[in-house]
mmCIF file of the N, C-alpha and C atoms, coordinates in Angstrom:
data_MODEL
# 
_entry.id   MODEL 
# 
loop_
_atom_site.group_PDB 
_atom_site.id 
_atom_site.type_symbol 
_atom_site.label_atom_id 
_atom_site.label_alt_id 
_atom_site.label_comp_id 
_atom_site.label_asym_id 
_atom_site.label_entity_id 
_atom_site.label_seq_id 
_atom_site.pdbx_PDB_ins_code 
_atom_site.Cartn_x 
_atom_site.Cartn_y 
_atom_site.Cartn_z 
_atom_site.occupancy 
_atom_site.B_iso_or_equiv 
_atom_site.pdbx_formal_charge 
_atom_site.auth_seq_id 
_atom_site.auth_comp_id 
_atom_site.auth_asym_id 
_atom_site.auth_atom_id 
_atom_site.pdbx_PDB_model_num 
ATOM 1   N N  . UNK A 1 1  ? 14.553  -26.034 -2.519  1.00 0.00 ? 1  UNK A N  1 
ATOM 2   C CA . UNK A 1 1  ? 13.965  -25.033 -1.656  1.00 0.00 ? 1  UNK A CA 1 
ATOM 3   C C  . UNK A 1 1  ? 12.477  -24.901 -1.980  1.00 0.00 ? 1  UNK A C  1 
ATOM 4   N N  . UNK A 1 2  ? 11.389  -24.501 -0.955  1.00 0.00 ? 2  UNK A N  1 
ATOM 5   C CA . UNK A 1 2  ? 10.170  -24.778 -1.379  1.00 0.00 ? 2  UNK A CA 1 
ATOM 6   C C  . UNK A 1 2  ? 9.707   -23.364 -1.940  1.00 0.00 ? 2  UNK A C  1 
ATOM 7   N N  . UNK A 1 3  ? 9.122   -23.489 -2.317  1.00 0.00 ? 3  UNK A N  1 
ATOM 8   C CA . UNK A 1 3  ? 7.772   -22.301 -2.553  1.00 0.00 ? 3  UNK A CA 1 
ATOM 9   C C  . UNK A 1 3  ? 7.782   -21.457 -1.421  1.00 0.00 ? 3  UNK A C  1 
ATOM 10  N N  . UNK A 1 4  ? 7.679   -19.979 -1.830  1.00 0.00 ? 4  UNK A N  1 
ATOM 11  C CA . UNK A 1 4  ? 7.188   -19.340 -0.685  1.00 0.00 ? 4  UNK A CA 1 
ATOM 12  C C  . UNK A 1 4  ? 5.963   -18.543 -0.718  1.00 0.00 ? 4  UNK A C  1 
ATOM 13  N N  . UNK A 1 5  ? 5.034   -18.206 -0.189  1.00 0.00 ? 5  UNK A N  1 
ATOM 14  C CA . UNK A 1 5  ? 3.648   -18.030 0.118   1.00 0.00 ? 5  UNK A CA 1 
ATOM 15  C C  . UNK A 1 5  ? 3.571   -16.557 -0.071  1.00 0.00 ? 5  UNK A C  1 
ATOM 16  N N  . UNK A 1 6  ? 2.590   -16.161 -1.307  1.00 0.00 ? 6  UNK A N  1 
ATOM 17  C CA . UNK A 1 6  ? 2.497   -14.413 -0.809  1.00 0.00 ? 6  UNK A CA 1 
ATOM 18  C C  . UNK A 1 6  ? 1.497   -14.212 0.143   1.00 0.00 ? 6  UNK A C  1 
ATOM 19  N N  . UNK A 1 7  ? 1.835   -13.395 1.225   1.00 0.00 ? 7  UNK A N  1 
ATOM 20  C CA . UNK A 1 7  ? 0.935   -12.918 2.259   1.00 0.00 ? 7  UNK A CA 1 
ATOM 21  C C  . UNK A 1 7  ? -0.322  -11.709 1.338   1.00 0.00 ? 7  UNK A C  1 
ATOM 22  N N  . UNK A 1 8  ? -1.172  -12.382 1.553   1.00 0.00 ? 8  UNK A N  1 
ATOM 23  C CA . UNK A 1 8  ? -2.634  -12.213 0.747   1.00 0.00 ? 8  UNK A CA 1 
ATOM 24  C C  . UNK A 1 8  ? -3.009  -10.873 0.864   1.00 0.00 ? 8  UNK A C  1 
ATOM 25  N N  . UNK A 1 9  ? -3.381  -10.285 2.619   1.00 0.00 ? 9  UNK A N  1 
ATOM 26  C CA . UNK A 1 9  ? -2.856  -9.146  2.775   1.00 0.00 ? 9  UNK A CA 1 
ATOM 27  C C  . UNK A 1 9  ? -2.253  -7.661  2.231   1.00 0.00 ? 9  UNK A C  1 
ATOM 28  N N  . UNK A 1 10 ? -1.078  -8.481  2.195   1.00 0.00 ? 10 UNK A N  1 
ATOM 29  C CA . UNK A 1 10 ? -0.332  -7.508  1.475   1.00 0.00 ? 10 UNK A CA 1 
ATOM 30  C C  . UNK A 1 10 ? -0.637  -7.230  -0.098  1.00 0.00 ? 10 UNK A C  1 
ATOM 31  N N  . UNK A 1 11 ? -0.933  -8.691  -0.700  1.00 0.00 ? 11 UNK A N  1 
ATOM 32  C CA . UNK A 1 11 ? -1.265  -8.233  -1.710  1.00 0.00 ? 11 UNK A CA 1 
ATOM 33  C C  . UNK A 1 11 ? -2.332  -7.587  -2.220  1.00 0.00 ? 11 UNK A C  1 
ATOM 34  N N  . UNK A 1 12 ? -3.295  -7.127  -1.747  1.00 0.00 ? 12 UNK A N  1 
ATOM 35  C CA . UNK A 1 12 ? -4.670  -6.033  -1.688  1.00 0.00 ? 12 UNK A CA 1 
ATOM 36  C C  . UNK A 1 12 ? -4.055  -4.590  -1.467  1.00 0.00 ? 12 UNK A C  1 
ATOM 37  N N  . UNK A 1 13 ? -3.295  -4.561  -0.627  1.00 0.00 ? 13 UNK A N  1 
ATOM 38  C CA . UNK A 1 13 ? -2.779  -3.256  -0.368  1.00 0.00 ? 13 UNK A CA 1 
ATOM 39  C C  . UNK A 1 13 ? -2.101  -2.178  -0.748  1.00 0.00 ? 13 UNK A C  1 
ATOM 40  N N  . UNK A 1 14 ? -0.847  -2.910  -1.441  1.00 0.00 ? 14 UNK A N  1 
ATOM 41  C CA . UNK A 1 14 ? 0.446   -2.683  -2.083  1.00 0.00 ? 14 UNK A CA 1 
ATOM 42  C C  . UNK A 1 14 ? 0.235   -3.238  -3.067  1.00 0.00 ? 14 UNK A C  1 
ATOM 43  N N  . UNK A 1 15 ? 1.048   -2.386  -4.481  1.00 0.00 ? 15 UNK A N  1 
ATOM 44  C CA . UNK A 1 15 ? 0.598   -1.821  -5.941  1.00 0.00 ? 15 UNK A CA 1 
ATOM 45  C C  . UNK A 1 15 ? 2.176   -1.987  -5.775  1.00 0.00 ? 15 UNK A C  1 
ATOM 46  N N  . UNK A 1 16 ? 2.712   -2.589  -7.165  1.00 0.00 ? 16 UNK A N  1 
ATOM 47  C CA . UNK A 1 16 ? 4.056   -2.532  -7.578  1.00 0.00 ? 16 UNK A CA 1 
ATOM 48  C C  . UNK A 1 16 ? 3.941   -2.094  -8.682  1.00 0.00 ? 16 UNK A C  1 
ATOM 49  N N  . UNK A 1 17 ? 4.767   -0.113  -9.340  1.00 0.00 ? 17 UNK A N  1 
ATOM 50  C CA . UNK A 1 17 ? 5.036   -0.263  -10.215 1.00 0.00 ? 17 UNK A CA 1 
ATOM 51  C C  . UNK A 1 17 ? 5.474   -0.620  -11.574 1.00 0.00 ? 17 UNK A C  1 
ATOM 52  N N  . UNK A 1 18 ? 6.212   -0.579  -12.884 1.00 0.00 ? 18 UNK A N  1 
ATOM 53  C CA . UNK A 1 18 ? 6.547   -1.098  -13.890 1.00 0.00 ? 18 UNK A CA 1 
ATOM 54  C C  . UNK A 1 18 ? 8.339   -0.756  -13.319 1.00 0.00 ? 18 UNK A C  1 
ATOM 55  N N  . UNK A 1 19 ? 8.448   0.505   -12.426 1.00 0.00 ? 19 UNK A N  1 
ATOM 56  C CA . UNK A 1 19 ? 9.515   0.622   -11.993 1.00 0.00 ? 19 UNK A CA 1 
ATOM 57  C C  . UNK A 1 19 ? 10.119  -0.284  -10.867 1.00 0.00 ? 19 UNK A C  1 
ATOM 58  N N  . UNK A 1 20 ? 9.190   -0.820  -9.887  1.00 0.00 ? 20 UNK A N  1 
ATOM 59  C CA . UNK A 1 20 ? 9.601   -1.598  -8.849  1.00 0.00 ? 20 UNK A CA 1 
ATOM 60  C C  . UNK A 1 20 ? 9.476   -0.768  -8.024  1.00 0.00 ? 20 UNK A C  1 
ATOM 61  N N  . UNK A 1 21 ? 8.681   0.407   -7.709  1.00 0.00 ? 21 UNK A N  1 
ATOM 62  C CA . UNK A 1 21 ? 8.323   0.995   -6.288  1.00 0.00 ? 21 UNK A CA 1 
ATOM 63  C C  . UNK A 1 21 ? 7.135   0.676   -5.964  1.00 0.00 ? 21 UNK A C  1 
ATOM 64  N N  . UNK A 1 22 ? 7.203   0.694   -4.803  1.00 0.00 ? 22 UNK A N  1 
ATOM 65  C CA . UNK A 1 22 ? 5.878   0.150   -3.854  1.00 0.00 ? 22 UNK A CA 1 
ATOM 66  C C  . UNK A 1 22 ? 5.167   0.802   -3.519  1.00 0.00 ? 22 UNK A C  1 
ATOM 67  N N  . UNK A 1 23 ? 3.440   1.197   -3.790  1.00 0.00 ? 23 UNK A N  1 
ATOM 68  C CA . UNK A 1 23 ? 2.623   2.364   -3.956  1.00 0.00 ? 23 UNK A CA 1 
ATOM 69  C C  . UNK A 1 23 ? 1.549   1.724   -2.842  1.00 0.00 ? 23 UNK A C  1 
ATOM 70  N N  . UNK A 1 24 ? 1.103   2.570   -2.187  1.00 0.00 ? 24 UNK A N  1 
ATOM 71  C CA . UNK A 1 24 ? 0.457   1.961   -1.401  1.00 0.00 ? 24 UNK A CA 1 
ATOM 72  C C  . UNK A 1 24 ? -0.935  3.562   -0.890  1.00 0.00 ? 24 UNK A C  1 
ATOM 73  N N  . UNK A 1 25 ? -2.080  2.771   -0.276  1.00 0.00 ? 25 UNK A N  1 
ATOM 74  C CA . UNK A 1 25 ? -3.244  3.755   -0.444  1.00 0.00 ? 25 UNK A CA 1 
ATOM 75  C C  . UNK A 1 25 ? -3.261  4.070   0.779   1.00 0.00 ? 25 UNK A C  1 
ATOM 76  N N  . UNK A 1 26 ? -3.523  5.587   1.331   1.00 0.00 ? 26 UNK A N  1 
ATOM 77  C CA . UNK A 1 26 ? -3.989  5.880   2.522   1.00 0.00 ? 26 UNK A CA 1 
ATOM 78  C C  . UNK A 1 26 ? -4.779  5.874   3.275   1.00 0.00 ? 26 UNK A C  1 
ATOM 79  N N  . UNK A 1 27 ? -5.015  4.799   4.686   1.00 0.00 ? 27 UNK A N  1 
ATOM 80  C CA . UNK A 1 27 ? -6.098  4.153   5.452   1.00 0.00 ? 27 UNK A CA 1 
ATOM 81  C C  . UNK A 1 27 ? -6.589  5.868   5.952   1.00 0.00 ? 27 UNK A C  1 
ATOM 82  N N  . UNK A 1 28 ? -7.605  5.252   7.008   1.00 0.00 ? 28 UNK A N  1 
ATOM 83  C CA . UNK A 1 28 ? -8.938  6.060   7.505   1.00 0.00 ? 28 UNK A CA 1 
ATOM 84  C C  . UNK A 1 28 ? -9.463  6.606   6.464   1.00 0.00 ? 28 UNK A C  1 
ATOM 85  N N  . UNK A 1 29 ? -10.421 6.589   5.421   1.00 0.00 ? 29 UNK A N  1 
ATOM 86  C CA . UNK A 1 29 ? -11.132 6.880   4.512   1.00 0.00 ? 29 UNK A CA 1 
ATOM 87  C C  . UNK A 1 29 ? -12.790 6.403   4.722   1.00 0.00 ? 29 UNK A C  1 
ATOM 88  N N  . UNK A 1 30 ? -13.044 6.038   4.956   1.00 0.00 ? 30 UNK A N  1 
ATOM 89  C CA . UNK A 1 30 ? -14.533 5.044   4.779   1.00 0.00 ? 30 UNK A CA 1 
ATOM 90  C C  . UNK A 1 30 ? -15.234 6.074   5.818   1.00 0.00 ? 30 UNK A C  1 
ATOM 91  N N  . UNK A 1 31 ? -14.945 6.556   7.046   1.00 0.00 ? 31 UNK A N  1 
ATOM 92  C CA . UNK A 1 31 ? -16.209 7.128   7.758   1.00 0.00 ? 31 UNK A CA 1 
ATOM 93  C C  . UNK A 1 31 ? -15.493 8.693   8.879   1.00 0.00 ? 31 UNK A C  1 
ATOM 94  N N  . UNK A 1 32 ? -16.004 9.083   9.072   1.00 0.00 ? 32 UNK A N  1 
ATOM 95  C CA . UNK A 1 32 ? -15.693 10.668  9.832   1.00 0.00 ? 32 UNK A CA 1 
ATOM 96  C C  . UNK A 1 32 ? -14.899 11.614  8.869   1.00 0.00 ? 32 UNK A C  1 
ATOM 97  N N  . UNK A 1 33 ? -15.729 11.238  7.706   1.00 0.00 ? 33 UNK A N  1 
ATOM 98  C CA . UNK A 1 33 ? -15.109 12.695  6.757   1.00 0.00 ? 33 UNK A CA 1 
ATOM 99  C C  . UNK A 1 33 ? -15.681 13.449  6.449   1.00 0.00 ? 33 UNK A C  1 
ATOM 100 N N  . UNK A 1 34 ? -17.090 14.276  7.370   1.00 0.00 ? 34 UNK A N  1 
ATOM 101 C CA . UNK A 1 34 ? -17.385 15.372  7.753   1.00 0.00 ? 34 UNK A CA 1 
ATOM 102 C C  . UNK A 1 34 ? -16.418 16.689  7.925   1.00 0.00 ? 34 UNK A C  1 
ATOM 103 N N  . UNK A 1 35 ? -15.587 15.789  9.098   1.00 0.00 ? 35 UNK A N  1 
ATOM 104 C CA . UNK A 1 35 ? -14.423 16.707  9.785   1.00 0.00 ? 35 UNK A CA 1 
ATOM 105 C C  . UNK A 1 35 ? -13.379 17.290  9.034   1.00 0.00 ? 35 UNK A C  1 
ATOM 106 N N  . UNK A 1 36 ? -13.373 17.042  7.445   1.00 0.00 ? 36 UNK A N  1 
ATOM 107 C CA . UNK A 1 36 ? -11.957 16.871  7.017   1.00 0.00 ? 36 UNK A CA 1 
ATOM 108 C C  . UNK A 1 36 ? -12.702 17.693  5.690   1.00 0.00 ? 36 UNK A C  1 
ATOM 109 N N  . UNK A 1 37 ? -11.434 18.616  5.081   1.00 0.00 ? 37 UNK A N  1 
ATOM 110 C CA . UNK A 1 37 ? -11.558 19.357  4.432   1.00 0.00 ? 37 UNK A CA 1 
ATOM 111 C C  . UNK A 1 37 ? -11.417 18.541  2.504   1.00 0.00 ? 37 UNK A C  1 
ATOM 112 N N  . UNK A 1 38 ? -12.061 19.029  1.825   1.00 0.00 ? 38 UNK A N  1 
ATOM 113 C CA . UNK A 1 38 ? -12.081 18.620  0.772   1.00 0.00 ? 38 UNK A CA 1 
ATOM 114 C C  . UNK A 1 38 ? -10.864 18.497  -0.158  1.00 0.00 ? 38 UNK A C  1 
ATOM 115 N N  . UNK A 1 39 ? -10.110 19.610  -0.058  1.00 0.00 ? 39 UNK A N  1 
ATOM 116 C CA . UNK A 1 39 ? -8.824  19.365  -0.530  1.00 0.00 ? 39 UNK A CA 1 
ATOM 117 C C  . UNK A 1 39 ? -8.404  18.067  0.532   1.00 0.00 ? 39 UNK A C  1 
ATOM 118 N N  . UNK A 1 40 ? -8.035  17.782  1.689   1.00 0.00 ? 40 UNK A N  1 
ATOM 119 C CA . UNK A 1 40 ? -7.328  16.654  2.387   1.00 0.00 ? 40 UNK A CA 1 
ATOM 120 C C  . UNK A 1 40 ? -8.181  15.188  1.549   1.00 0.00 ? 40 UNK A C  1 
ATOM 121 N N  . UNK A 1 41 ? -9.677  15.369  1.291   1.00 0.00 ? 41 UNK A N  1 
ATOM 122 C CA . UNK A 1 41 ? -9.780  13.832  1.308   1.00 0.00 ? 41 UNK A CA 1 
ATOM 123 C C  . UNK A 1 41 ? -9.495  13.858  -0.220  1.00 0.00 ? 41 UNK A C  1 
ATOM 124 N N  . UNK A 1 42 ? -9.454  14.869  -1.195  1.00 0.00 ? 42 UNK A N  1 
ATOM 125 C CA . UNK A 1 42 ? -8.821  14.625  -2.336  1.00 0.00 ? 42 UNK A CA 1 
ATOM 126 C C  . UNK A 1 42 ? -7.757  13.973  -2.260  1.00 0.00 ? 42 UNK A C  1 
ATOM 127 N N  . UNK A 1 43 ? -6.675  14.438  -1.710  1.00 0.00 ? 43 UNK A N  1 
ATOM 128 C CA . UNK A 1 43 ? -5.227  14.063  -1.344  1.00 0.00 ? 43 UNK A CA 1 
ATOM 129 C C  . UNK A 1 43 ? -4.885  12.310  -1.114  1.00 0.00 ? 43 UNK A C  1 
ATOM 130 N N  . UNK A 1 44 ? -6.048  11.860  -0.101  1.00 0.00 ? 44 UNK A N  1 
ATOM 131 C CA . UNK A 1 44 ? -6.658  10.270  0.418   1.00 0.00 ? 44 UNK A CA 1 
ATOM 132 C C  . UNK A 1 44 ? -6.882  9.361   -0.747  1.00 0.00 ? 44 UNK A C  1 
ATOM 133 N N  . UNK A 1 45 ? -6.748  9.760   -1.733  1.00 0.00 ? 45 UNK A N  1 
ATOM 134 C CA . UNK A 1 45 ? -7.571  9.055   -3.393  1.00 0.00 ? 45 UNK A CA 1 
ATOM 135 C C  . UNK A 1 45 ? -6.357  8.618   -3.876  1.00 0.00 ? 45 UNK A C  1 
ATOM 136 N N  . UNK A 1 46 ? -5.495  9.346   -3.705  1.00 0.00 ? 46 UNK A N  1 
ATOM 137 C CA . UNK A 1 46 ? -4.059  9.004   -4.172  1.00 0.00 ? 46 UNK A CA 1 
ATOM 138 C C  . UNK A 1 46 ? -2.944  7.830   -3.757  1.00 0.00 ? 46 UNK A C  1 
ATOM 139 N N  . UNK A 1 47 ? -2.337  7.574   -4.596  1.00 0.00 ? 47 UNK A N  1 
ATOM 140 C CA . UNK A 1 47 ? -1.779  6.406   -3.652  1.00 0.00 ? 47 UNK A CA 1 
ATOM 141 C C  . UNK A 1 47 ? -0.273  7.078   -3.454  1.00 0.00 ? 47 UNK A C  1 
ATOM 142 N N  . UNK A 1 48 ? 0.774   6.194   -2.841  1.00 0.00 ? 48 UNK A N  1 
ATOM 143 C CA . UNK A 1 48 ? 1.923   7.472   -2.528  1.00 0.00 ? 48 UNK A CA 1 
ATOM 144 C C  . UNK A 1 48 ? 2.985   6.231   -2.079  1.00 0.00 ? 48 UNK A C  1 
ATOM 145 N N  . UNK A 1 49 ? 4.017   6.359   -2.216  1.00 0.00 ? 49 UNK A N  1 
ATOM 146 C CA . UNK A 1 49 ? 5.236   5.503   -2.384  1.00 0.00 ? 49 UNK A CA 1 
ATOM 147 C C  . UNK A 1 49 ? 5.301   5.421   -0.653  1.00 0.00 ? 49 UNK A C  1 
ATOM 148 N N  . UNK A 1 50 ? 5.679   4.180   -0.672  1.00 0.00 ? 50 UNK A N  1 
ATOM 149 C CA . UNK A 1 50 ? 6.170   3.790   0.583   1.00 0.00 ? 50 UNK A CA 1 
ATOM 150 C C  . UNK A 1 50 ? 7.896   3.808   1.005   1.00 0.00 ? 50 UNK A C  1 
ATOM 151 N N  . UNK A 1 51 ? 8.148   4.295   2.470   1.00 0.00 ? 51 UNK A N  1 
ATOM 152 C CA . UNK A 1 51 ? 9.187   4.332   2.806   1.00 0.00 ? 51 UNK A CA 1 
ATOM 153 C C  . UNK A 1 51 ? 10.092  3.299   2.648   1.00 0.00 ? 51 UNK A C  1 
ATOM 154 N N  . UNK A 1 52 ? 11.324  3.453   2.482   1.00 0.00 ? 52 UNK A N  1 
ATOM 155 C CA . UNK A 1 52 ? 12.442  2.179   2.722   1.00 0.00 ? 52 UNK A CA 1 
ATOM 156 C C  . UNK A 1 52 ? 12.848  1.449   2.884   1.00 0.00 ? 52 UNK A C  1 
ATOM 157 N N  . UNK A 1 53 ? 12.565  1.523   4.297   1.00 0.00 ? 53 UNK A N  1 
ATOM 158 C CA . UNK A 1 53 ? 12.544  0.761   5.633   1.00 0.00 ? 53 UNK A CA 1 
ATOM 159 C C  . UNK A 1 53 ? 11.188  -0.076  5.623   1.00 0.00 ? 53 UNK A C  1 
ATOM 160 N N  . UNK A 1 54 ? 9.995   0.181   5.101   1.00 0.00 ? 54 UNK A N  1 
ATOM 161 C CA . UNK A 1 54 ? 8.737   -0.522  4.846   1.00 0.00 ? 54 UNK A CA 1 
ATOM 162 C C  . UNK A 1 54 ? 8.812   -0.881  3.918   1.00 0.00 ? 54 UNK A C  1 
ATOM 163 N N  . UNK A 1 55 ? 9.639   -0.537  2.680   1.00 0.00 ? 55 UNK A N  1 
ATOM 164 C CA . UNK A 1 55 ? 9.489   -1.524  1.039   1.00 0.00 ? 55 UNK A CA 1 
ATOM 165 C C  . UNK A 1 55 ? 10.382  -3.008  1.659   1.00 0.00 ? 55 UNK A C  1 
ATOM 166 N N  . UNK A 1 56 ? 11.368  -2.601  2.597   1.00 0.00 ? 56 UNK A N  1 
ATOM 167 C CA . UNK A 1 56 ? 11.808  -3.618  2.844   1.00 0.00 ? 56 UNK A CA 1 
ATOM 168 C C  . UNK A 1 56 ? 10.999  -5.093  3.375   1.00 0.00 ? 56 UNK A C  1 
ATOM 169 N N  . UNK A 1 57 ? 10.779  -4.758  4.287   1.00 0.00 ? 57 UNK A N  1 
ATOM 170 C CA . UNK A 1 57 ? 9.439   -5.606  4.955   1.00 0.00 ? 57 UNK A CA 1 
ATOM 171 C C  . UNK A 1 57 ? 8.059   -6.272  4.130   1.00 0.00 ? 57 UNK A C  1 
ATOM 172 N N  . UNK A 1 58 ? 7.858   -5.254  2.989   1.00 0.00 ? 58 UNK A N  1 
ATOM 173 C CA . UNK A 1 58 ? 7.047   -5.810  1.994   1.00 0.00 ? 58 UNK A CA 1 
ATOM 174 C C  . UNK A 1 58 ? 7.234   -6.543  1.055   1.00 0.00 ? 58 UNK A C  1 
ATOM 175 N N  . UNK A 1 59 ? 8.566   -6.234  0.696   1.00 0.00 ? 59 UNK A N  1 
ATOM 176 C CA . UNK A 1 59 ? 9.243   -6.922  -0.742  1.00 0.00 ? 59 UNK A CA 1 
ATOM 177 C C  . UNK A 1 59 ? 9.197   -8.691  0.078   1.00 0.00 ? 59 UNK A C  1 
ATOM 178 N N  . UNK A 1 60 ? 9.513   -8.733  1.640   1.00 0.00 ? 60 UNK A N  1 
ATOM 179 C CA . UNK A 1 60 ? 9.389   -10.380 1.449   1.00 0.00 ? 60 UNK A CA 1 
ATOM 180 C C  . UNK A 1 60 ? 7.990   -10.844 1.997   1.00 0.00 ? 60 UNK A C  1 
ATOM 181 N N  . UNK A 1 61 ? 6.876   -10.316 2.094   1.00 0.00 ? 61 UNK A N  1 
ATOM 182 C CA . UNK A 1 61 ? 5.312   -10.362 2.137   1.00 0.00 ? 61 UNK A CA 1 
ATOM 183 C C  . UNK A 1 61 ? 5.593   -10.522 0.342   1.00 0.00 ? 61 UNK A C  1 
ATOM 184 N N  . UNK A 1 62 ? 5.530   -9.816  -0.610  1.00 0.00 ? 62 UNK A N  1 
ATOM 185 C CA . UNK A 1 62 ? 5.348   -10.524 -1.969  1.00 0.00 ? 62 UNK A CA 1 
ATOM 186 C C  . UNK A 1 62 ? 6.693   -10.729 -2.499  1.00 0.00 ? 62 UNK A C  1 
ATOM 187 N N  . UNK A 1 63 ? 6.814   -12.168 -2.373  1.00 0.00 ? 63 UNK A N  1 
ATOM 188 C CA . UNK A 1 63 ? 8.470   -12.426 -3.176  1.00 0.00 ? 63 UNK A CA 1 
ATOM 189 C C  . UNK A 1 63 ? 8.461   -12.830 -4.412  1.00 0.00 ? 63 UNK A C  1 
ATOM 190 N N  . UNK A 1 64 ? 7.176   -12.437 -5.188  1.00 0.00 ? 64 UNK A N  1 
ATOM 191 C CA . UNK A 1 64 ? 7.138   -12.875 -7.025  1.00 0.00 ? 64 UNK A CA 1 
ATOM 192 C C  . UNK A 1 64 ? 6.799   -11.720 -7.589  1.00 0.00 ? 64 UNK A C  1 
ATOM 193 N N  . UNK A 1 65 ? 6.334   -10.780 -6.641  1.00 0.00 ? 65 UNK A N  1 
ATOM 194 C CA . UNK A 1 65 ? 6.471   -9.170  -7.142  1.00 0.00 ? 65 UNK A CA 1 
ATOM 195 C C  . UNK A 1 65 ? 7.364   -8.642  -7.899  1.00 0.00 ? 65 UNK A C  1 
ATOM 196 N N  . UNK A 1 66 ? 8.682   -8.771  -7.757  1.00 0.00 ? 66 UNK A N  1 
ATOM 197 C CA . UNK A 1 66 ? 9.879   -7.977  -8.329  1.00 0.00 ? 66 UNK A CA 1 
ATOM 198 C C  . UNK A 1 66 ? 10.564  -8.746  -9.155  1.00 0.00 ? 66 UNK A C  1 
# 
C-alpha cells in the first residue's frame, strides 16, 4: 500500500494534542477589529477543540498525526 500524503493545509491549521484532540485557531482575526470588543478578540487568541464530525474529516487530511 503506498504512502499517503498529509494535506499541507491542514497541517498549519490544526494542532494535535499529547491527548489526540484536535485544537484548532479561530479565523477572521487580521482586520475589522475596531468593531469588536476586547474581551471577544481576547477569546480569538485561543485555540479551542474541534467538533466530531470535523476531527473526523481531519484525522484523514493528517494520517501520521495520531
Amino acid at each position: 500500500m503506498p504512502k499517503l500524503k498529509t494535506h499541507k493545509g491542514a497541517k498549519h491549521r490544526f494542532k494535535i494534542t499529547g491527548t489526540g484532540r484536535i485544537m484548532m485557531s479561530k479565523g477572521a482575526k487580521r482586520h475589522k477589529k475596531l468593531n469588536k470588543a476586547r474581551r471577544v478578540l481576547q477569546g480569538d487568541n485561543k485555540m479551542r477543540e474541534i467538533s466530531p464530525g470535523m476531527a473526523k474529516k481531519v484525522r484523514r487530511l493528517l494520517p501520521y498525526s495520531f
